[in-house]
Each structure stands twice: as structure tokens, then as C-alpha cells.
CSV table of C-alpha atoms in Angstrom, one decimal:
chain,number,residue,atom,x,y,z
B,1,MET,CA,1.5,2.3,20.5
B,2,VAL,CA,-2.1,1.5,19.7
B,3,ASP,CA,-3.4,-2.0,20.3
B,4,MET,CA,-3.8,-4.0,17.1
B,5,GLN,CA,-7.3,-5.1,18.1
B,6,LYS,CA,-8.4,-1.5,18.2
B,7,ILE,CA,-7.4,-1.1,14.6
B,8,VAL,CA,-9.1,-4.3,13.5
B,9,SER,CA,-12.3,-3.3,15.4
B,10,LEU,CA,-12.3,0.2,13.9
B,11,CYS,CA,-11.8,-1.2,10.4
B,12,LYS,CA,-14.8,-3.5,10.7
B,13,ARG,CA,-17.0,-1.0,12.6
B,14,ARG,CA,-16.5,1.9,10.2
B,15,GLY,CA,-16.2,0.1,6.9
B,16,PHE,CA,-12.5,0.0,6.1
B,17,VAL,CA,-11.8,-3.7,6.0
B,18,PHE,CA,-14.1,-6.8,6.2
B,19,GLN,CA,-13.4,-10.5,6.4
B,20,SER,CA,-13.8,-11.9,2.9
B,21,SER,CA,-16.7,-14.3,2.3
B,22,ASP,CA,-17.9,-13.5,5.8
B,23,VAL,CA,-21.4,-14.9,5.5
B,24,TYR,CA,-19.8,-18.3,4.8
B,25,GLY,CA,-17.5,-18.1,7.7
B,26,GLY,CA,-14.8,-16.3,5.8
B,27,ILE,CA,-11.5,-17.6,4.3
B,28,ALA,CA,-8.3,-17.3,6.3
B,29,ASN,CA,-6.2,-14.2,5.8
B,30,THR,CA,-8.3,-12.8,3.0
B,31,TRP,CA,-9.9,-9.4,3.3
B,32,ASP,CA,-12.3,-7.1,1.5
B,33,TYR,CA,-12.0,-3.3,1.5
B,34,GLY,CA,-15.2,-1.5,2.4
B,35,PRO,CA,-16.3,2.1,1.4
B,36,PHE,CA,-13.7,3.9,3.5
B,37,GLY,CA,-11.0,1.3,3.0
B,38,ILE,CA,-11.0,1.5,-0.7
B,39,GLU,CA,-10.9,5.3,-0.6
B,40,LEU,CA,-7.9,5.2,1.6
B,41,LYS,CA,-6.3,2.5,-0.5
B,42,ASN,CA,-6.9,4.5,-3.7
B,43,ASN,CA,-5.6,7.7,-2.2
B,44,ILE,CA,-2.3,6.0,-1.2
B,45,LYS,CA,-1.9,4.6,-4.8
B,46,ARG,CA,-2.8,8.0,-6.2
B,47,ALA,CA,-0.2,9.7,-4.1
B,48,TRP,CA,2.4,7.1,-5.1
B,49,TRP,CA,1.6,7.5,-8.8
B,50,LYS,CA,1.6,11.2,-8.6
B,51,SER,CA,5.0,11.3,-6.9
B,52,ASN,CA,6.7,8.7,-9.0
B,53,VAL,CA,5.1,9.2,-12.5
B,54,TYR,CA,3.3,12.5,-12.8
B,55,GLU,CA,6.0,14.6,-11.0
B,56,ARG,CA,8.9,13.0,-12.9
B,57,ASP,CA,9.8,12.7,-16.6
B,58,ASP,CA,12.1,9.7,-16.3
B,59,ILE,CA,9.5,7.0,-15.1
B,60,PHE,CA,6.9,5.5,-17.3
B,61,GLY,CA,3.7,3.8,-16.1
B,62,LEU,CA,2.8,0.2,-17.0
B,63,ASP,CA,0.1,-2.3,-16.2
B,64,ALA,CA,1.3,-5.7,-17.1
B,65,ALA,CA,-1.0,-8.8,-17.2
B,66,ILE,CA,-1.3,-11.0,-14.1
B,67,LEU,CA,-1.0,-14.2,-16.2
B,68,MET,CA,2.2,-14.5,-18.1
B,69,ASN,CA,4.0,-17.1,-20.2
B,70,PRO,CA,5.3,-19.7,-17.7
B,71,ARG,CA,8.8,-19.3,-19.3
B,72,VAL,CA,9.0,-15.9,-17.6
B,73,TRP,CA,8.9,-17.6,-14.2
B,74,GLU,CA,11.4,-20.3,-15.3
B,75,ALA,CA,13.8,-17.6,-16.5
B,76,SER,CA,13.4,-15.5,-13.4
B,77,GLY,CA,14.2,-18.4,-11.1
B,78,HIS,CA,10.8,-18.5,-9.4
B,79,VAL,CA,9.9,-22.0,-10.6
B,80,GLU,CA,13.1,-23.4,-9.2
B,81,ASN,CA,13.9,-21.2,-6.2
B,82,PHE,CA,10.7,-19.5,-5.0
B,83,PHE,CA,10.0,-21.4,-1.9
B,84,ASP,CA,10.3,-21.3,1.9
B,85,ILE,CA,11.5,-24.1,4.2
B,86,TYR,CA,9.4,-24.9,7.2
B,87,LEU,CA,9.4,-27.2,10.2
B,88,ASP,CA,6.2,-28.5,11.7
B,89,CYS,CA,5.6,-29.1,15.5
B,90,LEU,CA,4.1,-32.5,16.0
B,91,ASN,CA,2.6,-31.3,19.3
B,92,CYS,CA,0.9,-27.9,18.7
B,93,LYS,CA,0.8,-28.3,14.9
B,94,LYS,CA,2.3,-24.8,14.4
B,95,ARG,CA,4.7,-24.2,11.5
B,96,VAL,CA,7.9,-22.2,11.7
B,97,ARG,CA,10.3,-21.0,9.0
B,98,THR,CA,13.8,-22.3,9.4
B,99,ASP,CA,15.2,-18.8,9.1
B,100,ASP,CA,12.8,-17.3,11.7
B,101,PRO,CA,14.7,-15.6,14.5
B,102,ILE,CA,12.5,-17.2,17.1
B,103,LEU,CA,13.9,-20.7,16.2
B,104,LYS,CA,17.2,-21.3,17.8
B,105,LYS,CA,19.8,-22.6,15.4
B,106,GLY,CA,20.0,-26.4,15.5
B,107,SER,CA,17.2,-26.8,18.0
B,108,ASP,CA,14.5,-29.4,17.8
B,109,THR,CA,12.3,-27.5,20.3
B,110,CYS,CA,9.2,-25.8,19.2
B,111,PRO,CA,9.4,-22.0,19.9
B,112,TYR,CA,5.7,-21.9,20.5
B,113,CYS,CA,4.9,-24.7,22.9
B,114,GLY,CA,8.4,-25.7,24.1
B,115,ASN,CA,7.9,-29.4,23.2
B,116,LYS,CA,10.5,-31.4,21.3
B,117,GLY,CA,9.5,-33.0,18.1
B,118,LEU,CA,9.9,-30.8,15.1
B,119,THR,CA,9.6,-32.5,11.7
B,120,GLU,CA,12.4,-32.5,9.1
B,121,PRO,CA,12.6,-29.3,7.0
B,122,ARG,CA,10.2,-29.3,4.0
B,123,GLN,CA,10.0,-27.0,1.0
B,124,PHE,CA,6.8,-25.1,0.2
B,125,ASN,CA,6.6,-23.4,-3.2
B,126,LEU,CA,5.0,-20.0,-2.9
B,127,MET,CA,3.5,-19.7,-6.4
B,128,PHE,CA,-0.2,-20.4,-7.1
B,129,LYS,CA,-0.7,-22.6,-10.1
B,130,THR,CA,-3.7,-22.6,-12.5
B,131,TYR,CA,-4.5,-23.8,-16.0
B,132,GLN,CA,-5.2,-21.7,-19.1
B,133,GLY,CA,-7.8,-23.3,-21.5
B,134,PRO,CA,-10.2,-26.2,-21.0
B,135,ILE,CA,-7.6,-29.0,-20.5
B,136,GLU,CA,-5.8,-29.3,-17.1
B,137,ASP,CA,-2.4,-30.6,-18.1
B,138,LYS,CA,1.2,-29.5,-18.0
B,139,THR,CA,1.1,-27.8,-21.4
B,140,ASN,CA,-1.6,-25.4,-20.1
B,141,LEU,CA,0.0,-24.7,-16.7
B,142,VAL,CA,0.3,-21.0,-15.8
B,143,TYR,CA,1.0,-19.1,-12.6
B,144,LEU,CA,-0.6,-16.2,-10.8
B,145,ARG,CA,2.3,-13.8,-10.7
B,146,PRO,CA,4.1,-13.6,-7.3
B,147,GLU,CA,5.4,-10.1,-8.1
B,148,THR,CA,4.8,-7.3,-10.6
B,149,ALA,CA,8.5,-6.8,-11.4
B,150,GLN,CA,8.9,-9.4,-14.1
B,151,GLY,CA,6.1,-7.8,-16.2
B,152,MET,CA,8.3,-4.7,-16.4
B,153,PHE,CA,11.5,-6.5,-17.3
B,154,VAL,CA,9.9,-8.3,-20.2
B,155,ASN,CA,8.5,-4.9,-21.4
B,156,PHE,CA,12.0,-3.4,-21.4
B,157,LEU,CA,12.3,-3.4,-25.2
B,158,ASN,CA,8.8,-2.0,-25.6
B,159,ILE,CA,9.6,1.0,-23.5
B,160,ILE,CA,12.9,1.5,-25.3
B,161,ASP,CA,11.2,1.4,-28.7
B,162,THR,CA,8.2,3.6,-27.8
B,163,LYS,CA,9.7,6.2,-25.4
B,164,HIS,CA,13.4,6.2,-26.5
B,165,PRO,CA,14.5,7.1,-23.0
B,166,LYS,CA,18.0,7.9,-21.9
B,167,LEU,CA,19.5,6.3,-18.8
B,168,PRO,CA,18.7,6.5,-16.0
B,169,PHE,CA,15.0,5.8,-16.5
B,170,GLY,CA,12.3,3.6,-14.9
B,171,MET,CA,9.0,1.9,-15.1
B,172,ALA,CA,6.2,2.1,-12.4
B,173,GLN,CA,3.4,-0.3,-11.8
B,174,ILE,CA,0.7,-0.9,-9.2
B,175,GLY,CA,-1.0,-4.3,-9.3
B,176,LYS,CA,-2.0,-7.5,-7.6
B,177,ALA,CA,0.4,-10.3,-6.8
B,178,PHE,CA,-0.2,-13.7,-5.2
B,179,ARG,CA,2.0,-15.8,-2.9
B,180,ASN,CA,0.9,-19.0,-1.3
B,181,GLU,CA,2.2,-17.9,2.1
B,182,ILE,CA,2.3,-20.8,4.6
B,183,THR,CA,2.0,-18.5,7.7
B,184,PRO,CA,0.1,-15.3,6.7
B,185,GLY,CA,-1.3,-13.1,9.5
B,186,ASN,CA,-1.3,-9.8,11.4
B,187,PHE,CA,-4.5,-8.7,9.7
B,188,ILE,CA,-3.8,-7.2,6.3
B,189,PHE,CA,0.0,-7.1,6.8
B,190,ARG,CA,0.8,-10.6,5.3
B,191,THR,CA,-1.8,-12.0,2.9
B,192,ARG,CA,-1.8,-14.4,0.0
B,193,GLU,CA,-3.4,-11.9,-2.3
B,194,PHE,CA,-1.9,-8.4,-2.1
B,195,GLU,CA,-1.1,-5.3,-4.1
B,196,GLN,CA,2.3,-3.9,-4.9
B,197,MET,CA,3.6,-0.5,-5.8
B,198,GLU,CA,6.9,-1.2,-7.7
B,199,ILE,CA,9.5,0.8,-9.6
B,200,GLU,CA,12.2,-0.8,-11.8
B,201,TYR,CA,14.8,1.9,-12.3
B,202,PHE,CA,17.5,1.2,-14.9
B,203,VAL,CA,21.0,2.8,-14.4
B,204,LYS,CA,24.6,2.4,-15.5
B,205,LYS,CA,26.6,-0.1,-13.4
B,206,GLU,CA,28.9,2.6,-12.1
B,207,GLU,CA,25.9,4.7,-10.9
B,208,ALA,CA,24.1,1.8,-9.1
B,209,VAL,CA,25.5,2.2,-5.6
B,210,GLN,CA,24.7,6.0,-5.5
B,211,MET,CA,21.3,5.6,-7.1
B,212,HIS,CA,20.4,2.9,-4.6
B,213,LYS,CA,21.2,5.3,-1.7
B,214,HIS,CA,19.1,8.0,-3.5
B,215,TRP,CA,16.0,5.8,-3.8
B,216,ILE,CA,16.2,4.7,-0.2
B,217,GLU,CA,16.1,8.3,0.9
B,218,GLU,CA,13.5,9.2,-1.7
B,219,ARG,CA,11.1,6.5,-0.5
B,220,PHE,CA,11.8,7.2,3.2
B,221,GLN,CA,10.8,10.9,2.7
B,222,TRP,CA,7.6,9.9,0.8
B,223,TYR,CA,6.2,8.3,3.9
B,224,LEU,CA,7.1,11.3,6.1
B,225,LYS,CA,5.5,13.7,3.6
B,226,LEU,CA,2.3,11.8,3.9
B,227,GLY,CA,2.2,12.0,7.7
B,228,ILE,CA,4.0,9.0,9.1
B,229,LYS,CA,5.8,9.9,12.3
B,230,LYS,CA,9.6,9.8,11.9
B,231,GLU,CA,10.1,7.8,15.1
B,232,ASN,CA,8.0,5.0,13.7
B,233,LEU,CA,10.1,4.6,10.6
B,234,ARG,CA,13.6,3.2,10.2
B,235,GLN,CA,16.0,2.0,7.5
B,236,ARG,CA,17.4,-1.5,7.9
B,237,PRO,CA,20.1,-2.8,5.5
B,238,HIS,CA,20.0,-6.5,4.8
B,239,GLY,CA,22.9,-8.7,5.9
B,240,LYS,CA,24.7,-10.7,3.2
B,241,GLU,CA,22.9,-13.9,4.4
B,242,GLU,CA,19.5,-12.2,3.8
B,243,LEU,CA,20.1,-11.0,0.3
B,244,ALA,CA,18.4,-12.7,-2.7
B,245,HIS,CA,20.8,-14.5,-4.9
B,246,TYR,CA,20.5,-11.8,-7.6
B,247,ALA,CA,20.9,-8.8,-5.3
B,248,GLU,CA,24.0,-6.8,-4.5
B,249,ALA,CA,22.3,-4.8,-1.7
B,250,CYS,CA,18.8,-4.3,-0.2
B,251,THR,CA,17.5,-1.9,2.5
B,252,ASP,CA,14.1,-2.2,4.1
B,253,ILE,CA,12.0,0.8,5.2
B,254,GLU,CA,10.4,-0.6,8.3
B,255,TYR,CA,7.5,0.6,10.3
B,256,ASN,CA,6.9,0.1,14.1
B,257,PHE,CA,3.6,-1.8,13.9
B,258,PRO,CA,1.8,-3.0,17.0
B,259,PHE,CA,3.4,-6.4,16.5
B,260,GLY,CA,6.9,-4.9,16.1
B,261,TRP,CA,9.3,-3.5,13.5
B,262,SER,CA,8.4,-5.0,10.1
B,263,GLU,CA,9.0,-4.3,6.4
B,264,LEU,CA,7.0,-1.6,4.7
B,265,GLU,CA,9.0,-1.4,1.6
B,266,GLY,CA,12.3,-2.8,0.2
B,267,ILE,CA,14.7,-1.0,-2.0
B,268,ALA,CA,17.0,-3.5,-3.8
B,269,ASN,CA,20.0,-3.3,-6.1
B,270,ARG,CA,19.1,-6.2,-8.4
B,271,THR,CA,22.3,-5.8,-10.5
B,272,ASP,CA,21.9,-6.8,-14.2
B,273,PHE,CA,20.6,-10.3,-13.4
B,274,ASP,CA,17.0,-9.9,-14.6
B,275,LEU,CA,17.6,-8.6,-18.1
B,276,LYS,CA,20.4,-11.1,-18.7
B,277,GLN,CA,18.2,-14.0,-17.6
B,278,HIS,CA,15.3,-13.0,-19.9
B,279,ALA,CA,17.7,-12.4,-22.8
B,280,LEU,CA,19.2,-15.8,-22.3
B,281,ALA,CA,15.9,-17.6,-22.1
B,282,SER,CA,14.0,-15.7,-24.8
B,283,GLY,CA,16.9,-15.3,-27.3
B,284,LYS,CA,16.1,-11.5,-27.5
B,285,ASP,CA,18.7,-8.9,-27.2
B,286,LEU,CA,17.7,-6.9,-24.0
B,287,GLN,CA,20.8,-4.7,-23.9
B,288,TYR,CA,20.6,-0.9,-23.8
B,289,PHE,CA,22.4,1.0,-26.5
B,290,ASP,CA,24.2,4.1,-25.3
B,291,ASP,CA,24.3,6.6,-28.2
B,292,ALA,CA,27.0,8.7,-26.6
B,293,ALA,CA,29.4,5.9,-25.8
B,294,LYS,CA,28.4,3.8,-28.8
B,295,GLU,CA,28.2,0.7,-26.7
B,296,LYS,CA,25.6,-1.9,-25.6
B,297,PHE,CA,25.3,-3.2,-22.1
B,298,TYR,CA,22.8,-4.6,-19.5
B,299,PRO,CA,21.8,-1.8,-17.1
B,300,TYR,CA,21.7,-2.4,-13.4
B,301,ILE,CA,18.2,-2.2,-11.8
B,302,ILE,CA,17.3,-0.4,-8.6
B,303,GLU,CA,13.9,-1.6,-7.3
B,304,PRO,CA,11.8,0.2,-4.7
B,305,SER,CA,9.0,-2.2,-3.9
B,306,GLY,CA,6.2,-1.4,-1.4
B,307,GLY,CA,3.0,-3.1,-0.4
B,308,VAL,CA,-0.3,-1.2,-0.7
B,309,ASP,CA,-2.0,-3.2,2.0
B,310,ARG,CA,0.9,-2.8,4.4
B,311,SER,CA,0.8,1.0,3.7
B,312,VAL,CA,-2.9,1.1,4.5
B,313,LEU,CA,-2.2,-0.6,7.8
B,314,ALA,CA,0.8,1.7,8.6
B,315,PHE,CA,-1.2,4.8,7.8
B,316,LEU,CA,-4.1,3.6,9.9
B,317,VAL,CA,-2.0,2.8,12.9
B,318,ASP,CA,0.0,6.0,12.7
B,319,ALA,CA,-3.1,8.2,12.4
B,320,TYR,CA,-5.0,6.5,15.2
B,321,PHE,CA,-5.4,8.9,18.1
B,322,GLU,CA,-7.5,8.9,21.3
B,323,GLU,CA,-8.2,11.9,23.5
B,324,LYS,CA,-10.5,12.7,26.4
B,325,VAL,CA,-13.2,15.3,25.6
B,326,LYS,CA,-15.3,16.1,28.6
B,327,ASN,CA,-16.5,12.7,29.8
B,328,ASP,CA,-15.9,10.9,26.6
B,329,ILE,CA,-13.0,9.3,24.6
B,330,ARG,CA,-12.7,10.8,21.2
B,331,VAL,CA,-11.1,8.5,18.5
B,332,VAL,CA,-9.6,10.4,15.6
B,333,LEU,CA,-7.9,9.2,12.5
B,334,ARG,CA,-5.5,12.1,11.8
B,335,LEU,CA,-4.8,11.1,8.2
B,336,GLN,CA,-3.0,13.6,6.0
B,337,LYS,CA,-5.4,15.5,3.8
B,338,ASP,CA,-4.4,13.7,0.6
B,339,LEU,CA,-5.1,10.3,2.2
B,340,ALA,CA,-8.3,11.0,4.2
B,341,PRO,CA,-11.2,9.0,2.6
B,342,ILE,CA,-13.8,11.8,3.0
B,343,LYS,CA,-12.8,15.4,2.8
B,344,VAL,CA,-16.1,17.0,3.9
B,345,ALA,CA,-19.3,15.8,5.6
B,346,VAL,CA,-22.5,17.8,5.7
B,347,PHE,CA,-25.2,17.5,8.4
B,348,PRO,CA,-28.6,19.1,9.1
B,349,LEU,CA,-28.8,20.0,12.8
B,350,LEU,CA,-32.5,19.0,12.9
B,351,LYS,CA,-33.6,16.3,10.5
B,352,ASN,CA,-37.3,16.9,11.3
B,353,ARG,CA,-37.1,20.4,9.7
B,354,PRO,CA,-37.5,19.8,5.9
B,355,GLU,CA,-36.1,23.2,5.0
B,356,ILE,CA,-32.9,22.6,6.9
B,357,VAL,CA,-32.5,19.1,5.4
B,358,GLU,CA,-33.2,20.5,1.9
B,359,LEU,CA,-30.5,23.1,2.3
B,360,ALA,CA,-28.0,20.6,3.7
B,361,LYS,CA,-28.6,18.2,0.8
B,362,ARG,CA,-28.2,21.0,-1.7
B,363,ILE,CA,-24.9,22.1,-0.1
B,364,ALA,CA,-23.6,18.5,-0.1
B,365,GLN,CA,-24.6,17.9,-3.7
B,366,ASP,CA,-22.8,21.1,-4.8
B,367,LEU,CA,-19.6,20.2,-2.8
B,368,ARG,CA,-19.5,16.7,-4.4
B,369,LYS,CA,-18.5,18.4,-7.7
B,370,TYR,CA,-15.2,19.4,-6.0
B,371,PHE,CA,-14.5,17.2,-3.0
B,372,VAL,CA,-15.3,13.7,-1.8
B,373,THR,CA,-18.3,14.6,0.3
B,374,ALA,CA,-20.6,12.6,2.7
B,375,TYR,CA,-24.1,13.5,3.8
B,376,ASP,CA,-25.5,12.1,7.1
B,377,ASP,CA,-28.6,12.8,9.2
B,378,SER,CA,-29.0,9.5,11.0
B,379,ALA,CA,-27.9,10.5,14.5
B,380,SER,CA,-27.4,13.5,16.9
B,381,ILE,CA,-24.8,16.1,15.9
B,382,GLY,CA,-22.4,14.8,18.6
B,383,LYS,CA,-22.6,11.2,17.3
B,384,LEU,CA,-22.2,12.4,13.7
B,385,TYR,CA,-19.0,14.3,14.6
B,386,ARG,CA,-17.6,11.2,16.3
B,387,ARG,CA,-18.3,9.0,13.3
B,388,GLN,CA,-16.5,11.3,11.0
B,389,ASP,CA,-13.6,11.7,13.4
B,390,GLU,CA,-13.2,7.9,13.4
B,391,VAL,CA,-12.9,7.7,9.6
B,392,GLY,CA,-10.6,10.8,9.3
B,393,THR,CA,-13.0,13.3,7.7
B,394,LEU,CA,-11.3,16.6,7.6
B,395,TYR,CA,-14.2,19.1,7.8
B,396,CYS,CA,-17.8,18.8,9.0
B,397,VAL,CA,-20.4,21.3,7.8
B,398,THR,CA,-23.5,21.8,9.9
B,399,VAL,CA,-26.7,23.5,8.7
B,400,ASP,CA,-28.8,24.9,11.5
B,401,VAL,CA,-31.9,27.0,12.1
B,402,GLN,CA,-29.8,30.2,11.9
B,403,SER,CA,-28.5,29.1,8.5
B,404,LEU,CA,-32.0,29.7,7.0
B,405,GLU,CA,-31.8,33.3,8.0
B,406,ASP,CA,-28.1,34.4,7.6
B,407,LYS,CA,-27.1,31.9,4.9
B,408,GLN,CA,-24.1,30.8,7.0
B,409,VAL,CA,-23.0,27.3,8.1
B,410,THR,CA,-20.7,26.0,10.8
B,411,VAL,CA,-17.5,24.4,9.6
B,412,ARG,CA,-15.7,22.2,12.2
B,413,ASP,CA,-12.0,21.2,11.8
B,414,ARG,CA,-11.3,17.6,12.6
B,415,ASP,CA,-8.0,18.0,14.5
B,416,SER,CA,-8.6,21.2,16.5
B,417,MET,CA,-12.4,20.9,16.7
B,418,LYS,CA,-12.4,24.7,16.0
B,419,GLN,CA,-15.5,26.0,14.4
B,420,ASP,CA,-16.0,28.8,11.9
B,421,ARG,CA,-19.2,30.4,10.5
B,422,VAL,CA,-18.9,30.6,6.7
B,423,GLN,CA,-21.2,32.1,4.1
B,424,VAL,CA,-22.8,29.3,2.0
B,425,ASP,CA,-21.7,31.1,-1.2
B,426,ARG,CA,-18.1,31.2,0.1
B,427,LEU,CA,-18.0,27.6,1.4
B,428,LYS,CA,-16.4,26.1,-1.7
B,429,ASP,CA,-13.6,28.6,-1.7
B,430,TYR,CA,-13.1,28.3,2.0
B,431,LEU,CA,-12.7,24.5,1.7
B,432,PHE,CA,-10.4,24.9,-1.3
B,433,ASN,CA,-8.1,27.1,0.6
B,434,LYS,CA,-8.0,24.5,3.4
B,435,LEU,CA,-7.6,21.4,1.3
B,436,TYR,CA,-5.3,22.5,-1.6
């Protein structure tokens, strides 16, 4: 398993992830995505959307607002129940959740420093509060959403009225959520501002158990198709004591991160709790009418919910590879082709030869119409290859002296390092065949 520090170092060195507000000393556990990081992040979201919206006819896309009527969060139970309970160590000042496995049940000994003297348990609400309008009082209190799910539940009638779907059907959303985590950490794994990829899938009660199993396998296979190694993934069903109060069952897809097995995505059977709660609080009828059976009922909801930032970290860790080449260590990100930030890079072998540079730039400009393409002439060819290997670029195209005569270029494969000579006028087709 790769050391976590190598991933953090690579992310900063190559422009994947930067510390937020870095020139001011940063802000704890807040991160900015650089040029390669945002490409990887967007590619993950694009692959998720393609799989769950474009390739299906039973899931509809949505982008609900971050700020919602505060009654949404009262009805959902977040205002009353969305908190963690922590103990503080009076000696080392570290904080530990009461349900953290490292804390022995009933113990008053700090699991970090070994000293006795933990405080009494205290509740910490996880929702960020702000105010809408010019006056900061209770009447203008709003929350930054702690999850994207509620935006889909309160749009249930809108989807019914506009799309007229038959059960089972779902909604899909990718968006920011905010949780005032007391102990964030492990780089981008747990942060206070994060992005979710969520599906709310509505089914008949009698089909919920089977559909829950279906979505667990569906989501597990998605990660495998995008290149995650099977030995680094596992399914972990929640025990009864772990389940949220509204859930009948939940299974986590976990990844073996450098800091251990941790949740990548959760797939929950939320029962019919959510629609019932919002119907009760709003006074609106949120039942589904079944034309065939001529009856109304609240559907059960199966919710696959994954983190974009956690996925970025998992794909980076899984793709990281080191190998010895001659007297050097080559670092490669073996990202699957749909996820690789850059598909093609173009170099002139000699940057002091204007005619070679001109041809290389012309080739790069032409390829940009079809592929995400980079151009670089700021180092020797060996260093240029290594840079592109580290960010996962699939193919490198080198224009040399001979290219001026035979109109051919050298195309190097990232993983095998095999090189082919390709006619310039056939280069686009050659790359299309490799990438699609």
C-alpha cells in the first residue's frame, strides 16, 4: 500500500490538490483542486452521471439549491438529531467520538495519550448556520445543507408531475454539502465542505430488500469498471446499532486507504420515512398513485450515496505505481482512460528548432478539438515523460527532426512505454482507436 504522504506530495507537486488560502497559512481541512485535480474530479462525476442518468431511462437528473427552507431540516430530523457526541481529553486536548472503536466502553482513559481525565460527553451539532437577508435573527436563520438527499425528496411531486414515471424510478444529483465535522482529517477524505453523488431510488415496499441488494452490487461494479482493484474494495453491512433511525438496512462499500478500510459509498434502505415526514410537515400529499393497482402509498427509498472527494482519493491511491527504470524510479498514475486528466501530451524534441516547435504546436492545437491535450517544451524529453506519467497522461507524442522529413511522430504508451511511429495525418484516428 502506498504511503499517504506520497499521495499528498504528488497532489501538491503536480497540481491536483492545494491547501486552501495557502498564502494566509491555510484553513484546516479545506482544500482547493488544481488543474489536474479538477479534471480528475470532473471525469469521475461525468462517469457517474453517464452510468446512472444517460445510460438508464428510470433516473432523472436534478440540481437542488444549497439553501433550503429551514422547515426541510426540521422535518427531516436534522435540527433535532444531526449531532455527534464527543469527549475531550484534559491532558492532550484531543477529541474522541463516544462511538469510536478506539475508545474502550466505559473507560475514562484517553486513547491517544493514555492519561485519565476525559470530560463528560458533549453534543456538537453538525450543521452550519447562516442568515438570509440583512437582519441576523431567528426568523432569517438558514442552514448550509448537510446532504443533497432532502432536495430530491421535496422535489418528488415535481418529478411525478413533469416526468410521469412508473415505479421503480429515481433521481440523481451531484452537489456540495457541508458538515461541521469536529475531527476532520486524512487529507481530502473527511472535510467540512465536500461533494456528494447521490441517487434516491423509489420502489414498492415489497421490492425494497431485493432492490437494495441490486444497488449494492451495481455500485460495487462501477468502481471495478473504472479501474479500482477488487482486493481494495469490500462490502460491509451495518450492524443494527449503527443504523440511522430511519433506515432498515445499510451497506458501505469500503476502500482500503493507506489509513485503513473506510467508507467510500453507503447504500441505504431508508424505508418510507422521508416522504412521510415531509408530507406531515408540509401538509402536501407526497404519496405515489399506482394506476394499475388503483392505490396510493409512500414508496420505499434506496439511497446510494458516494463522496466525490473520497472517490478522487481512492482512485489516486489505487492508480499510484512505482517501478524501477534503469537507475531511476518511475512514478505512474495508472488511471483508467475515462478518468485520466490529460489524454495526450505533445512535445518538440528540440525546443531551439523553430520548425519542430511550430509543427508540435500545430499538432497539439489540432488534437485539442478531439482530446484533452497538453503541450510542453520546458524540459528534456525524459523529464517531460516523467511529468506526464505522474499525472496519468495516456499518450505522449514527440515531434523530432525526422518528423520534418517523413511526417511521422513518435507516440509513447503510458503503461507499457512502448513507442509507435505514426503518420501525422493518421494521428487523430490512431488515438481515437486507443481511447474510444
